[in-house]
Short mmCIF file of C-alpha atoms in Angstrom, two decimals:
data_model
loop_
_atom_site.label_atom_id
_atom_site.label_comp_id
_atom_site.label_asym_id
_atom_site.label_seq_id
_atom_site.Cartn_x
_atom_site.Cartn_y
_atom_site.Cartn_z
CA UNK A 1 -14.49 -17.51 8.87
CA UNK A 2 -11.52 -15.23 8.04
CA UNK A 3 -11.60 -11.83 6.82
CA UNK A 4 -9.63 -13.23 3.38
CA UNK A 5 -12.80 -15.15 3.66
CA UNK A 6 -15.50 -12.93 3.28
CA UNK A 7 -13.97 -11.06 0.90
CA UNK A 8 -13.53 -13.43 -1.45
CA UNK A 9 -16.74 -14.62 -1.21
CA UNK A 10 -17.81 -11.13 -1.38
CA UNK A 11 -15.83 -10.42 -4.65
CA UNK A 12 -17.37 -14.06 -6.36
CA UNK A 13 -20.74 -12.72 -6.40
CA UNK A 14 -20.34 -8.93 -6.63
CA UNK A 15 -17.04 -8.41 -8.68
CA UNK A 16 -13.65 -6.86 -7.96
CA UNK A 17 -13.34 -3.92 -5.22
CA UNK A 18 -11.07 -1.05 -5.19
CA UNK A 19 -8.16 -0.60 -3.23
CA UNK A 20 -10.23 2.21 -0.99
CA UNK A 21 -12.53 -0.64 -0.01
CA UNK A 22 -10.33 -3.44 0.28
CA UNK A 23 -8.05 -1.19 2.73
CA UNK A 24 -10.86 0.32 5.01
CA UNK A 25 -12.25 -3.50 5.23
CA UNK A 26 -8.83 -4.67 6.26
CA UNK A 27 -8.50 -1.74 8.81
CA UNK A 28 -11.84 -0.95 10.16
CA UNK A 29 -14.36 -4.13 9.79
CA UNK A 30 -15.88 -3.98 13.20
CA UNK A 31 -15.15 -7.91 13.74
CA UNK A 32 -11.79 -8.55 11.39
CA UNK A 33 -10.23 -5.15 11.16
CA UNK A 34 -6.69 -4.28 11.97
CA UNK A 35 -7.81 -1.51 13.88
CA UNK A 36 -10.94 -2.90 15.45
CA UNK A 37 -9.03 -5.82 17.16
CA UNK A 38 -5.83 -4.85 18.61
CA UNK A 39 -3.35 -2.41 19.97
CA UNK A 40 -0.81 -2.21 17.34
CA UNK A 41 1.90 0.24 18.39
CA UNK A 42 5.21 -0.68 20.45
CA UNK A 43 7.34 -3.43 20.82
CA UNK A 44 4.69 -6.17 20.58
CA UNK A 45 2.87 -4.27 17.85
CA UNK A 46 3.43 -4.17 13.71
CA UNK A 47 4.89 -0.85 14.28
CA UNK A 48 6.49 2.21 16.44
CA UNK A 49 5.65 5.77 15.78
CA UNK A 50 7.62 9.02 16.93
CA UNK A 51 6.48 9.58 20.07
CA UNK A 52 6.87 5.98 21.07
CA UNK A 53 10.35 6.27 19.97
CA UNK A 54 11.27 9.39 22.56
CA UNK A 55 9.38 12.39 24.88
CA UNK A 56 11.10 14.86 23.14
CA UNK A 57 8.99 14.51 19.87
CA UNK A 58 5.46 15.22 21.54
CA UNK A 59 7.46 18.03 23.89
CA UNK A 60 8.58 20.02 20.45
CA UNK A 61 5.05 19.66 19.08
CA UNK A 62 3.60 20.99 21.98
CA UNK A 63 5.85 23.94 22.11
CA UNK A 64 5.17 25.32 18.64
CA UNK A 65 0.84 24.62 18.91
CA UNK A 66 1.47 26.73 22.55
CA UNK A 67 3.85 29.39 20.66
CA UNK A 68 0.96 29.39 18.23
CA UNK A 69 -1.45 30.05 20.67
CA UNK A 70 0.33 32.38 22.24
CA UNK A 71 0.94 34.17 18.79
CA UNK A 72 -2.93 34.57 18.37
CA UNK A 73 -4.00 36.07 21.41
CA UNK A 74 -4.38 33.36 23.35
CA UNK A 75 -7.77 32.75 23.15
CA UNK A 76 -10.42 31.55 25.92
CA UNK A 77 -11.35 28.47 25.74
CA UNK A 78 -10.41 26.40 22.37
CA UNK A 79 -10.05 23.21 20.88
CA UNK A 80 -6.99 20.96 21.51
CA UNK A 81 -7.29 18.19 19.29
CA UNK A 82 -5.67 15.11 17.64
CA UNK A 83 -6.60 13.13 15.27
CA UNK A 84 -5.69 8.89 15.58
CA UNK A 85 -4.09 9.45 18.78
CA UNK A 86 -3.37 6.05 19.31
CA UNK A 87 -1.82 5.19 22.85
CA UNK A 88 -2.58 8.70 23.62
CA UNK A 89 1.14 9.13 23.88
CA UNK A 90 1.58 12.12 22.21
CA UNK A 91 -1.37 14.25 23.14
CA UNK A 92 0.19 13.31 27.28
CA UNK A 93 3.77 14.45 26.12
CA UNK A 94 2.22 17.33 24.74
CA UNK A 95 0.16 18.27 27.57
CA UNK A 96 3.35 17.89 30.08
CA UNK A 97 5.22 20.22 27.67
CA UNK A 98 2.71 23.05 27.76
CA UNK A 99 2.03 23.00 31.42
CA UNK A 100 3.95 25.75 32.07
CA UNK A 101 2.90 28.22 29.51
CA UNK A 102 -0.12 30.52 31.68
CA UNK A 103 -2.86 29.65 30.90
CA UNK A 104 -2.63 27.06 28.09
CA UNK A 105 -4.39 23.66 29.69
CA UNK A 106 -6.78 26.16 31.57
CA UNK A 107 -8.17 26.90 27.89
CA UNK A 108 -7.40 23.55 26.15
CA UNK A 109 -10.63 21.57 25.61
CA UNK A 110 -9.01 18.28 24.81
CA UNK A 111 -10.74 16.61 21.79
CA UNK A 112 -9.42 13.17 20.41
CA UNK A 113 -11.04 12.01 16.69
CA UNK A 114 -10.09 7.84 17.25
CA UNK A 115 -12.24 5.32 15.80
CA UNK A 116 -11.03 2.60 17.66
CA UNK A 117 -12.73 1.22 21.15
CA UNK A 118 -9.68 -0.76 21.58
CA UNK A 119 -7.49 2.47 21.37
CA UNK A 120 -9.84 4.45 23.24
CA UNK A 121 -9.63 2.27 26.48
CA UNK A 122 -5.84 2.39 26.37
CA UNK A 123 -5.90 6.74 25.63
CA UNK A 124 -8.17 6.99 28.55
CA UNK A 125 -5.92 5.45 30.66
CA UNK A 126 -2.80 7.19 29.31
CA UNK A 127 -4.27 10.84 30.37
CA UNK A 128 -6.05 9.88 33.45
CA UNK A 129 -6.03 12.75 35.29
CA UNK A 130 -7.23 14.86 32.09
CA UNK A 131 -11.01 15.81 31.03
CA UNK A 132 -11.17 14.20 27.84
CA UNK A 133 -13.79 14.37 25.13
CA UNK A 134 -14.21 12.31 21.77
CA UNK A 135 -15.12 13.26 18.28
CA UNK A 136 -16.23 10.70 15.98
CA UNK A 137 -14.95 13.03 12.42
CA UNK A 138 -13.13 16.36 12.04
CA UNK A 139 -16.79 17.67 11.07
CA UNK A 140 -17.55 16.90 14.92
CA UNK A 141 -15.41 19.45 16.63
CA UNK A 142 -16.95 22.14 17.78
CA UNK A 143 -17.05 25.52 16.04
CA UNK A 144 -14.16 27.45 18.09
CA UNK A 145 -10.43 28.29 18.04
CA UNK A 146 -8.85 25.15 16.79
CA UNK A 147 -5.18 23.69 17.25
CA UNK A 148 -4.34 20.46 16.19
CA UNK A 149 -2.14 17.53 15.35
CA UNK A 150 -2.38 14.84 12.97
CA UNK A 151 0.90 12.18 13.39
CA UNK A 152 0.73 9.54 11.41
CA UNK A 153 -3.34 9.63 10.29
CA UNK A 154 -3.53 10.04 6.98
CA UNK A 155 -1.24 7.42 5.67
CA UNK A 156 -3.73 4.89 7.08
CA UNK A 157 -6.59 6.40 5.34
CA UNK A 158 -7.70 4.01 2.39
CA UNK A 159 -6.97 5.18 -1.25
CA UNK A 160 -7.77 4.53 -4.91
CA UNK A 161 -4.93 3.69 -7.18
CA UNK A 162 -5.33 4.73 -10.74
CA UNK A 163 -2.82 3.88 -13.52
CA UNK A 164 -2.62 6.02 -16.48
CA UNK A 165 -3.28 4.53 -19.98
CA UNK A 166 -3.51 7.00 -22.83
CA UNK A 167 -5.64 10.20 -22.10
CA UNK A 168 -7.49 7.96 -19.43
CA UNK A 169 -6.70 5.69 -16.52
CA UNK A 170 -7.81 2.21 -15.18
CA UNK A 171 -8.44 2.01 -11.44
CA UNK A 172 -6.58 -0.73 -9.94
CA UNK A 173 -8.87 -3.49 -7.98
CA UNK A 174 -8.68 -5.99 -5.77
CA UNK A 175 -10.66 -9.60 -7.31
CA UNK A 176 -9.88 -13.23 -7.38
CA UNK A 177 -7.27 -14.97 -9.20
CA UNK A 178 -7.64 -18.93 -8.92
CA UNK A 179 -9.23 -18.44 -5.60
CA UNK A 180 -6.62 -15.81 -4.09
CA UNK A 181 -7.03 -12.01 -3.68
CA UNK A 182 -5.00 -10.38 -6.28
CA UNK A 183 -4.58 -7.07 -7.95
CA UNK A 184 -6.07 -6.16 -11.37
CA UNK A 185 -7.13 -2.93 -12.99
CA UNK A 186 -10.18 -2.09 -14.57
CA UNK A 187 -11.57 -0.63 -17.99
CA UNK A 188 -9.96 2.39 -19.27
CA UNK A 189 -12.09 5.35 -18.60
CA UNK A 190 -11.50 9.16 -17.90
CA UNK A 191 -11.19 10.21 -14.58
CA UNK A 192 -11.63 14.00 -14.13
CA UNK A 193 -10.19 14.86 -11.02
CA UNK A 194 -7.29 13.49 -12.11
CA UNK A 195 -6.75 15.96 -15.37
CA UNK A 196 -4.17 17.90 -14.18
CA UNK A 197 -2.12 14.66 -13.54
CA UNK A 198 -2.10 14.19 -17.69
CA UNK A 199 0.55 16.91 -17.58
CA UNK A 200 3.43 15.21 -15.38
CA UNK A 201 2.59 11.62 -16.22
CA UNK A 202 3.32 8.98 -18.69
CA UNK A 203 1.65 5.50 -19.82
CA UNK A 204 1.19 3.39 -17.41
CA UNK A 205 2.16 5.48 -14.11
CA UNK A 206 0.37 4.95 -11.26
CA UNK A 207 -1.19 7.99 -8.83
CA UNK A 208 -3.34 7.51 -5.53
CA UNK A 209 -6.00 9.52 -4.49
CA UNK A 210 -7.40 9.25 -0.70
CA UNK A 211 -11.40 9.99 -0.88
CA UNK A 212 -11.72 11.11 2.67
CA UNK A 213 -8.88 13.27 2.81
CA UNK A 214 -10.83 16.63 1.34
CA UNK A 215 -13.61 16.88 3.47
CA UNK A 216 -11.45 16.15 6.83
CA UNK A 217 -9.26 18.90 5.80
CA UNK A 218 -12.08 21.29 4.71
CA UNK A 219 -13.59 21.10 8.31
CA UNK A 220 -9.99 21.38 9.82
CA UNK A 221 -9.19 24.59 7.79
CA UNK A 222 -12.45 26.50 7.75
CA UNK A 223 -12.32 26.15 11.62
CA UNK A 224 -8.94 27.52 11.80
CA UNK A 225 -9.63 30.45 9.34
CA UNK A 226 -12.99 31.13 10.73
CA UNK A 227 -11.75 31.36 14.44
CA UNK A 228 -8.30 31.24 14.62
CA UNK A 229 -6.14 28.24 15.34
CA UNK A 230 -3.39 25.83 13.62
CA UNK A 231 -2.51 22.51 12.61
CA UNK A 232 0.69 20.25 12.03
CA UNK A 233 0.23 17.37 10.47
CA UNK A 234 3.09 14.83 10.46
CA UNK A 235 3.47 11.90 7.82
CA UNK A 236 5.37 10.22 5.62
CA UNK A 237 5.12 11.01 2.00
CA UNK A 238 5.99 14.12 -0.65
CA UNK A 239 3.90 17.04 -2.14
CA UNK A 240 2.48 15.49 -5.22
CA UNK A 241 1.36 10.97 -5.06
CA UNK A 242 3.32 9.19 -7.50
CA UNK A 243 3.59 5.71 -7.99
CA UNK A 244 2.39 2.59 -5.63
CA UNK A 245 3.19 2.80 -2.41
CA UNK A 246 0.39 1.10 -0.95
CA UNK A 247 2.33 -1.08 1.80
CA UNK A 248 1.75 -3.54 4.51
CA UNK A 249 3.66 -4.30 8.09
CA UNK A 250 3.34 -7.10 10.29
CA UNK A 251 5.55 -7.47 13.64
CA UNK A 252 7.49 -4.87 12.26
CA UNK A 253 8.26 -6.41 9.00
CA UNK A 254 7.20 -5.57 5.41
CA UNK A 255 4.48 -8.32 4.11
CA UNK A 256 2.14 -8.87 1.39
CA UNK A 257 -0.89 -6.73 1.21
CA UNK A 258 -2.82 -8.77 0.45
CA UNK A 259 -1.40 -12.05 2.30
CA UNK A 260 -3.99 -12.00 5.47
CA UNK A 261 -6.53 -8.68 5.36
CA UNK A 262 -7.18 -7.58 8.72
CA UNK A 263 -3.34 -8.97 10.51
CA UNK A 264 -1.18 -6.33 9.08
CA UNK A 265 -1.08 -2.65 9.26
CA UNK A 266 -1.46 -1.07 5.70
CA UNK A 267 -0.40 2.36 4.79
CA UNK A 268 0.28 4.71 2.09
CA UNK A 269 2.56 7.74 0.94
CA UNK A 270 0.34 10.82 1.70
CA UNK A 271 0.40 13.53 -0.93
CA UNK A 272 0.52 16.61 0.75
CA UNK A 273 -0.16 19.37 -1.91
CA UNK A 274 -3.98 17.57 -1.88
CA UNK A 275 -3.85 18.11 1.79
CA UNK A 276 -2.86 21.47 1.51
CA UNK A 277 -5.08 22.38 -1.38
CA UNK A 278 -8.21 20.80 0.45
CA UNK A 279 -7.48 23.05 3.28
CA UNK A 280 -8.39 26.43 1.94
CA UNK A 281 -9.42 28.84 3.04
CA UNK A 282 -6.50 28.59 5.55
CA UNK A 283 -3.33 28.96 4.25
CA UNK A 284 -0.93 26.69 4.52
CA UNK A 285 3.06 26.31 4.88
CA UNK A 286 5.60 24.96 3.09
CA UNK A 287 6.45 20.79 3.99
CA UNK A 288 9.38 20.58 6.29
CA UNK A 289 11.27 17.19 6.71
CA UNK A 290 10.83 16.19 10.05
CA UNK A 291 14.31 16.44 11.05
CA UNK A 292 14.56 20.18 10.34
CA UNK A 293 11.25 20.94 11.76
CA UNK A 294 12.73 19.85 14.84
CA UNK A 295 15.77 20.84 14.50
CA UNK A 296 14.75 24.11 14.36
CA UNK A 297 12.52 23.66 17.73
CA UNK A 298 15.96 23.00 19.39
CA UNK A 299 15.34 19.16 19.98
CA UNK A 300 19.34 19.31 19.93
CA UNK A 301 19.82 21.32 22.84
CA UNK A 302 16.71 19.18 24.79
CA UNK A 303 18.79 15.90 23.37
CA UNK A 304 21.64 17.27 25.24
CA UNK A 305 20.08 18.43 28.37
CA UNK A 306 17.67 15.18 28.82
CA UNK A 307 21.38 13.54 27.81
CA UNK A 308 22.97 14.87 30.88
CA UNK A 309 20.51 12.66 33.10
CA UNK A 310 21.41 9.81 31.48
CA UNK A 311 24.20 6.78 31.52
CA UNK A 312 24.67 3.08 29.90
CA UNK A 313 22.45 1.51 28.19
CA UNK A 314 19.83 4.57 28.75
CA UNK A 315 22.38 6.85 27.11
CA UNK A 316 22.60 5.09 24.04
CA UNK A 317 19.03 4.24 23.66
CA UNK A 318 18.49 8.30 24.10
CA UNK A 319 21.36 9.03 21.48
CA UNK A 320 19.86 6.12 19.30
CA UNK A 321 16.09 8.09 19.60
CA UNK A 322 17.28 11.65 18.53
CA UNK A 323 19.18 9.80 15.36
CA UNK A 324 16.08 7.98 14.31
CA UNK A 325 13.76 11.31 14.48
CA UNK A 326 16.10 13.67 12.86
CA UNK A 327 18.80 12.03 10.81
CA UNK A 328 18.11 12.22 6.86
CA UNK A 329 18.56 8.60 6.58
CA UNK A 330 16.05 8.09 8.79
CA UNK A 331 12.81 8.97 9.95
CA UNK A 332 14.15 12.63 9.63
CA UNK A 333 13.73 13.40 5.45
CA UNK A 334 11.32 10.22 5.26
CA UNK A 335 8.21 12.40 7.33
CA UNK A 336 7.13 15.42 6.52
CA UNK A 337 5.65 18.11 8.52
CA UNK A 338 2.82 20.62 7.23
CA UNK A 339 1.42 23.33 8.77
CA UNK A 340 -1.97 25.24 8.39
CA UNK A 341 -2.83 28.28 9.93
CA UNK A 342 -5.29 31.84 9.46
CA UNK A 343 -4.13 33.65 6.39
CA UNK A 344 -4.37 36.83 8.58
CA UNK A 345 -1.57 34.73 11.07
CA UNK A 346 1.87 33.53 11.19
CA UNK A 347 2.43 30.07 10.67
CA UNK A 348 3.88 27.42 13.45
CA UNK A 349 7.07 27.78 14.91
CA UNK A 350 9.27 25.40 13.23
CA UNK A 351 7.66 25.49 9.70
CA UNK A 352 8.17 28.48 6.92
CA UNK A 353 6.08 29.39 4.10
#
């Protein structure tokens, strides 16, 4: 029995599924699911994020949540979170980073939100050394000064895809075609969150919507306007979902979707003005491509210095890390960063509003 399996048996006897259930069956079934069964970052993974690509990424982030900190008074004790930390990576770099500003790890309660048991074994052993607690949802942290980072979470959150015909749109599903799972869309219908998208559409465009994505960024913002905090959260994607961008990656390389559910990592575009809008009442901050958010950190002038360390082959893999984070053609216009922060605060260094 395959995952492919019991979801097309599945689909026989109860009908097509959307694309939200399809995707959070292919990442999260607790036997089959991408997530559930392996460790799939790295070299021997499907795919390498930023701060498995070079120190200086989880360094930078750490400065500006410290500078943030710092900014607000420094409060006594608060939440240090992340949310899918995967190796744990980013949340050690950060922690390195910080321990020299007074007084920082003293008051960070470190919080990860990670789903998987898999991922959890291999974080634990990343920050040995490092009380560390778990959350099972953003609605779990606790009620208390809040900083946070979200790098690469929300593009692996499942979404509905909904193409526009006429005044109303059919959802697009996942159902059988001659015994294979294929796409297909259903009746027309109205759909009336998705009103204000009649104005900057046309027949047969296609928007996504992620489900989960508003009440994970309602807790995150009333936390951070109620007691003070910030958050950056790091993806790839634009301000307003447009078209289908639903994509899947296997050892690194593109493959079909819906080829083998539960083998290949699947992701989506995130739109950040829902983000943004589901965060109120913080306020929020303009997106930033990744490369100038860093940039303006001074990840140049830590290239350089780390650079001056380095010879040979290291050298060039160091140069050929700082390119792939900040060059346009790149990761560096590609990701974008967003802040959130108390609309009685300044936002993040790094980010503008």
């Amino acid at each position: 029995m395959s995952l492919r399996d019991d979801l097309a048996a599945r689909i026989a006897a109860q009908g097509p599924i959307t694309v939200a259930e399809y995707m959070a069956e292919a990442l999260l079934h607790p036997t089959y699911g991408y997530y559930s069964t392996r460790d799939p970052l790295g070299a021997e993974g499907d795919f390498t994020t930023a701060p498995e690509i070079s120190q200086m990424f989880g360094e930078l982030v750490g400065l500006s949540l410290a500078q943030s900190w710092l900014d607000q008074g420094a409060p006594s004790p608060f939440t240090l979170a992340e949310l899918g930390p995967g190796r744990g990576t980013l949340m050690a770099d950060i922690l390195r980073a910080t321990a020299r500003v007074p007084g920082f790890l003293g008051a960070a309660r470190i919080t990860l939100v990670e789903a998987s048991d898999t991922l959890r074994d291999v974080q634990r052993k990343t920050l040995a050394g490092h009380e560390v607690t778990y959350a099972e949802t953003p609605d779990d942290l606790p009620e208390a000064p809040l900083w946070l980072v979200a790098n690469e979470f929300f593009d692996a959150l499942p979404i509905r895809q909904f193409q526009r015909d006429g005044a109303g749109w059919r959802e697009r599903c996942v159902g059988l075609d001659a015994g294979k799972l294929s796409f297909g869309l259903s009746p027309v219908g109205p759909q009336a969150s998705l009103n204000h998208r009649l104005d900057d559409t046309e027949n047969g465009w296609l928007v996504e919507v992620c489900p989960s994505a508003p009440s994970i960024l309602s807790a995150i913002g009333a936390r951070i306007e109620a007691h003070g905090g910030a958050a950056l959260i790091i993806d790839y994607g634009d301000w307003r979902s447009l078209g289908d961008t639903l994509q899947a990656l296997r050892h690194h390389e593109p493959t079909d979707p819906l080829a083998d559910p539960g083998q290949a990592d699947l992701t989506t575009h995130v739109d950040f003005e829902a983000l943004a809008q589901s965060a109120t009442p913080a306020a929020h901050t303009r997106i930033t491509p990744q490369g100038v958010f860093l940039e303006r950190l001074g990840i140049t002038a830590r290239a350089q210095a780390l650079a001056a360390k380095l010879d040979g082959p290291a050298l060039e893999a160091h140069v050929a890390a700082h390119r792939r984070l900040t060059h346009p053609a790149e990761m560096g216009n590609l990701f974008k960063v967003l802040g959130l922060f108390p609309t009685t605060a300044a936002p993040p260094p790094g980010l503008e509003i």
